[in-house]
């Protein structure tokens, strides 16, 4: 049987919760800034990691250019903040958990812990999938356009914005099973419903792949569409296991 909320948690005034929220947000911000400063200090290996897929698509000796005086500096700051957020994310998630956990029942806590881990793993898996499988093929394809009148000269700021956006998109796409599992656990979705709309989901996966894939290459689109279909099939199984049994 679920345990009720402790007396001291139920009787805390709203101002106490707001003060605690402010303190945890401030701690998270400070840790994020500290992690970002560390990433800026170690910027060179981060740059090599982020730029590797594009550099491998360029001819030997070709460099990435920047066209404004301040462009490189502010892009460095952006990269440091992004990687700093990734580095600080365990602490930030822990602060969110410490703030939310006292208001949860015991069965909700048992469900929330693996849910948080699964969400983090799914997002990282999606970003890794894009970086290691999609990026090399996509940038080789895009860099192949040119000729007598055109020459590919990638701009630093544009590449970083594009790469980060694609990593986020693929990361969130891989969160689909987690979102469906939550809906199944709450009783808002049934496995038989997912099975019934499977043809539409498969069509939607190919439409999403055609929109999000940076190249019109059918092979690259299949690289995203097929994992989405497999994730949907896995979601049906997960929802069936988690949905309330009548």
Short mmCIF file of C-alpha atoms in Angstrom, two decimals:
data_model
loop_
_atom_site.label_atom_id
_atom_site.label_comp_id
_atom_site.label_asym_id
_atom_site.label_seq_id
_atom_site.Cartn_x
_atom_site.Cartn_y
_atom_site.Cartn_z
CA UNK A 1 0.00 0.00 0.00
CA UNK A 2 1.26 3.49 -0.83
CA UNK A 3 2.46 5.59 2.06
CA UNK A 4 0.80 8.99 2.58
CA UNK A 5 2.84 12.16 2.50
CA UNK A 6 4.75 12.91 5.72
CA UNK A 7 3.08 15.38 8.03
CA UNK A 8 5.93 17.90 7.74
CA UNK A 9 5.75 17.85 3.92
CA UNK A 10 2.00 18.39 3.87
CA UNK A 11 2.16 21.32 6.32
CA UNK A 12 5.00 23.26 4.69
CA UNK A 13 3.76 26.70 3.57
CA UNK A 14 4.00 27.77 -0.06
CA UNK A 15 6.76 30.26 0.74
CA UNK A 16 8.95 27.43 2.08
CA UNK A 17 8.53 25.50 -1.17
CA UNK A 18 9.35 28.63 -3.18
CA UNK A 19 12.48 29.25 -1.12
CA UNK A 20 13.60 25.66 -1.61
CA UNK A 21 12.91 25.92 -5.35
CA UNK A 22 14.96 29.13 -5.56
CA UNK A 23 17.87 27.52 -3.72
CA UNK A 24 17.89 24.46 -5.95
CA UNK A 25 17.63 26.58 -9.10
CA UNK A 26 20.52 28.74 -7.89
CA UNK A 27 22.65 25.67 -7.13
CA UNK A 28 21.87 24.22 -10.56
CA UNK A 29 22.76 27.50 -12.27
CA UNK A 30 26.07 27.77 -10.42
CA UNK A 31 27.01 24.19 -11.23
CA UNK A 32 26.06 24.73 -14.89
CA UNK A 33 28.21 27.87 -15.08
CA UNK A 34 31.12 26.09 -13.38
CA UNK A 35 30.80 23.14 -15.77
CA UNK A 36 30.63 25.56 -18.72
CA UNK A 37 33.79 27.31 -17.52
CA UNK A 38 35.53 23.94 -17.32
CA UNK A 39 34.34 23.07 -20.84
CA UNK A 40 35.65 26.40 -22.14
CA UNK A 41 39.00 25.59 -20.52
CA UNK A 42 38.96 22.20 -22.30
CA UNK A 43 37.47 23.63 -25.49
CA UNK A 44 40.01 22.21 -27.92
CA UNK A 45 39.08 18.49 -27.51
CA UNK A 46 35.39 19.44 -27.53
CA UNK A 47 35.87 21.29 -30.81
CA UNK A 48 37.64 18.30 -32.35
CA UNK A 49 34.79 16.05 -31.22
CA UNK A 50 32.03 18.31 -32.53
CA UNK A 51 33.73 19.14 -35.84
CA UNK A 52 35.04 15.66 -36.66
CA UNK A 53 32.07 14.56 -38.85
CA UNK A 54 32.38 17.69 -40.99
CA UNK A 55 36.18 17.65 -41.20
CA UNK A 56 36.08 14.05 -42.41
CA UNK A 57 33.84 15.16 -45.29
CA UNK A 58 36.25 17.92 -46.40
CA UNK A 59 39.35 17.50 -48.55
CA UNK A 60 42.63 17.15 -46.58
CA UNK A 61 43.88 20.49 -45.28
CA UNK A 62 40.54 22.30 -45.73
CA UNK A 63 39.46 24.30 -42.69
CA UNK A 64 36.15 25.62 -41.44
CA UNK A 65 35.80 29.38 -41.75
CA UNK A 66 34.19 32.17 -39.74
CA UNK A 67 33.14 35.42 -41.38
CA UNK A 68 32.54 37.87 -38.52
CA UNK A 69 34.99 39.18 -35.94
CA UNK A 70 32.94 38.05 -32.97
CA UNK A 71 31.58 34.86 -34.51
CA UNK A 72 34.23 32.41 -33.28
CA UNK A 73 34.23 33.77 -29.72
CA UNK A 74 30.46 33.66 -29.26
CA UNK A 75 30.27 30.23 -30.87
CA UNK A 76 32.93 29.04 -28.41
CA UNK A 77 30.75 30.35 -25.58
CA UNK A 78 27.73 28.55 -27.04
CA UNK A 79 29.63 25.25 -27.28
CA UNK A 80 30.90 25.62 -23.69
CA UNK A 81 27.37 26.29 -22.40
CA UNK A 82 25.91 23.32 -24.27
CA UNK A 83 28.55 20.84 -23.13
CA UNK A 84 28.46 22.41 -19.67
CA UNK A 85 24.75 21.70 -19.52
CA UNK A 86 25.38 18.07 -20.49
CA UNK A 87 28.12 17.78 -17.87
CA UNK A 88 25.97 19.38 -15.17
CA UNK A 89 22.78 17.48 -16.09
CA UNK A 90 23.18 14.72 -13.44
CA UNK A 91 23.39 17.34 -10.68
CA UNK A 92 20.47 19.32 -12.14
CA UNK A 93 18.32 16.19 -12.43
CA UNK A 94 19.23 15.30 -8.86
CA UNK A 95 18.10 18.75 -7.66
CA UNK A 96 14.81 18.39 -9.52
CA UNK A 97 14.32 14.96 -7.98
CA UNK A 98 15.03 16.22 -4.44
CA UNK A 99 12.45 18.96 -4.92
CA UNK A 100 9.74 16.74 -6.40
CA UNK A 101 10.31 13.49 -4.49
CA UNK A 102 8.76 14.56 -1.13
CA UNK A 103 5.42 15.09 -2.90
CA UNK A 104 5.35 11.62 -4.46
CA UNK A 105 3.91 8.42 -3.07
CA UNK A 106 6.12 5.38 -2.73
CA UNK A 107 4.80 3.66 -5.89
CA UNK A 108 5.30 6.89 -7.85
CA UNK A 109 8.90 7.08 -6.70
CA UNK A 110 9.51 3.49 -7.77
CA UNK A 111 8.23 4.36 -11.23
CA UNK A 112 9.97 7.77 -11.48
CA UNK A 113 13.51 6.52 -10.81
CA UNK A 114 13.75 4.13 -13.77
CA UNK A 115 11.82 6.64 -15.87
CA UNK A 116 14.51 9.29 -15.32
CA UNK A 117 17.29 6.84 -16.15
CA UNK A 118 15.44 5.61 -19.25
CA UNK A 119 14.86 9.19 -20.45
CA UNK A 120 18.56 10.08 -20.10
CA UNK A 121 19.67 6.87 -21.82
CA UNK A 122 17.16 7.32 -24.69
CA UNK A 123 18.23 10.91 -25.33
CA UNK A 124 21.93 10.03 -25.33
CA UNK A 125 21.25 7.05 -27.60
CA UNK A 126 19.45 9.29 -30.09
CA UNK A 127 22.24 11.89 -30.08
CA UNK A 128 24.90 9.17 -30.48
CA UNK A 129 22.90 7.63 -33.33
CA UNK A 130 22.88 10.97 -35.16
CA UNK A 131 26.56 11.71 -34.50
CA UNK A 132 28.04 8.34 -35.44
CA UNK A 133 25.64 7.11 -38.16
CA UNK A 134 23.79 10.06 -39.71
CA UNK A 135 26.36 12.88 -39.64
CA UNK A 136 29.19 11.16 -41.58
CA UNK A 137 26.92 10.15 -44.47
CA UNK A 138 24.96 13.42 -44.47
CA UNK A 139 27.99 15.72 -44.55
CA UNK A 140 29.75 13.68 -47.22
CA UNK A 141 26.61 13.97 -49.34
CA UNK A 142 26.17 17.70 -48.75
CA UNK A 143 29.86 18.44 -49.35
CA UNK A 144 29.74 16.63 -52.69
CA UNK A 145 27.80 19.47 -54.35
CA UNK A 146 29.97 21.92 -56.19
CA UNK A 147 31.84 22.18 -59.45
CA UNK A 148 33.38 24.92 -61.52
CA UNK A 149 31.15 27.64 -60.08
CA UNK A 150 30.60 26.44 -56.51
CA UNK A 151 32.98 25.51 -53.71
CA UNK A 152 31.92 24.19 -50.32
CA UNK A 153 33.25 26.45 -47.54
CA UNK A 154 31.45 25.61 -44.30
CA UNK A 155 30.89 28.41 -41.80
CA UNK A 156 31.67 27.63 -38.17
CA UNK A 157 28.58 29.23 -36.61
CA UNK A 158 26.16 27.65 -39.08
CA UNK A 159 27.63 24.18 -38.65
CA UNK A 160 27.47 24.30 -34.84
CA UNK A 161 23.85 25.49 -34.88
CA UNK A 162 22.87 22.82 -37.39
CA UNK A 163 24.72 20.01 -35.58
CA UNK A 164 23.31 20.90 -32.16
CA UNK A 165 19.78 21.17 -33.58
CA UNK A 166 20.04 17.75 -35.21
CA UNK A 167 21.46 16.15 -32.05
CA UNK A 168 18.52 17.53 -30.06
CA UNK A 169 15.99 16.37 -32.67
CA UNK A 170 17.32 12.82 -32.77
CA UNK A 171 17.60 12.75 -28.98
CA UNK A 172 13.96 13.73 -28.56
CA UNK A 173 12.84 11.28 -31.26
CA UNK A 174 14.35 8.48 -29.20
CA UNK A 175 12.25 9.61 -26.23
CA UNK A 176 9.09 8.31 -27.92
CA UNK A 177 9.05 4.94 -26.08
CA UNK A 178 9.50 6.71 -22.74
CA UNK A 179 6.62 9.10 -23.42
CA UNK A 180 4.35 6.26 -24.54
CA UNK A 181 5.35 4.20 -21.50
CA UNK A 182 4.30 7.04 -19.20
CA UNK A 183 0.97 7.32 -21.01
CA UNK A 184 0.48 3.56 -20.65
CA UNK A 185 1.35 3.62 -16.96
CA UNK A 186 -1.16 6.41 -16.35
CA UNK A 187 -3.83 4.45 -18.18
CA UNK A 188 -4.20 7.07 -20.93
CA UNK A 189 -3.03 4.68 -23.64
CA UNK A 190 -3.43 0.97 -24.28
CA UNK A 191 -1.15 -1.42 -26.13
CA UNK A 192 -4.03 -2.58 -28.31
CA UNK A 193 -4.58 1.04 -29.38
CA UNK A 194 -0.95 1.34 -30.43
CA UNK A 195 -1.23 -1.94 -32.33
CA UNK A 196 -4.35 -0.74 -34.13
CA UNK A 197 -2.74 2.49 -35.36
CA UNK A 198 0.56 0.80 -36.31
CA UNK A 199 0.19 1.50 -40.08
CA UNK A 200 -0.27 5.22 -39.41
CA UNK A 201 2.69 5.24 -37.03
CA UNK A 202 4.93 3.60 -39.64
CA UNK A 203 3.83 6.14 -42.23
CA UNK A 204 4.46 8.93 -39.73
CA UNK A 205 7.96 7.60 -39.03
CA UNK A 206 8.87 7.85 -42.71
CA UNK A 207 7.34 11.33 -42.97
CA UNK A 208 9.30 12.49 -39.91
CA UNK A 209 12.48 10.96 -41.32
CA UNK A 210 11.96 12.72 -44.66
CA UNK A 211 11.49 16.06 -42.88
CA UNK A 212 14.29 15.78 -40.32
CA UNK A 213 16.99 14.02 -42.31
CA UNK A 214 19.37 16.71 -43.60
CA UNK A 215 19.74 15.05 -47.01
CA UNK A 216 17.20 13.71 -49.53
CA UNK A 217 19.15 10.45 -49.69
CA UNK A 218 16.74 7.54 -49.20
CA UNK A 219 19.37 5.52 -47.32
CA UNK A 220 19.85 8.29 -44.76
CA UNK A 221 16.09 8.59 -44.34
CA UNK A 222 15.87 4.86 -43.70
CA UNK A 223 18.55 5.26 -41.03
CA UNK A 224 16.07 7.36 -39.03
CA UNK A 225 12.76 5.81 -40.12
CA UNK A 226 13.65 2.19 -39.28
CA UNK A 227 14.84 2.95 -35.71
CA UNK A 228 11.64 4.96 -35.17
CA UNK A 229 9.57 1.98 -36.30
CA UNK A 230 11.54 -0.36 -34.02
CA UNK A 231 11.15 2.08 -31.13
CA UNK A 232 7.41 2.15 -31.74
CA UNK A 233 7.24 -1.64 -31.69
CA UNK A 234 9.23 -1.68 -28.46
CA UNK A 235 6.82 0.92 -27.07
CA UNK A 236 3.88 -1.42 -27.65
CA UNK A 237 5.58 -4.09 -25.55
CA UNK A 238 6.56 -1.63 -22.81
CA UNK A 239 3.05 -0.15 -22.64
CA UNK A 240 1.55 -3.64 -22.44
CA UNK A 241 3.82 -4.45 -19.50
CA UNK A 242 3.12 -1.20 -17.65
CA UNK A 243 -0.55 -0.55 -18.38
CA UNK A 244 -2.98 -1.23 -15.52
CA UNK A 245 -4.37 -4.75 -15.85
CA UNK A 246 -8.14 -4.97 -15.43
#
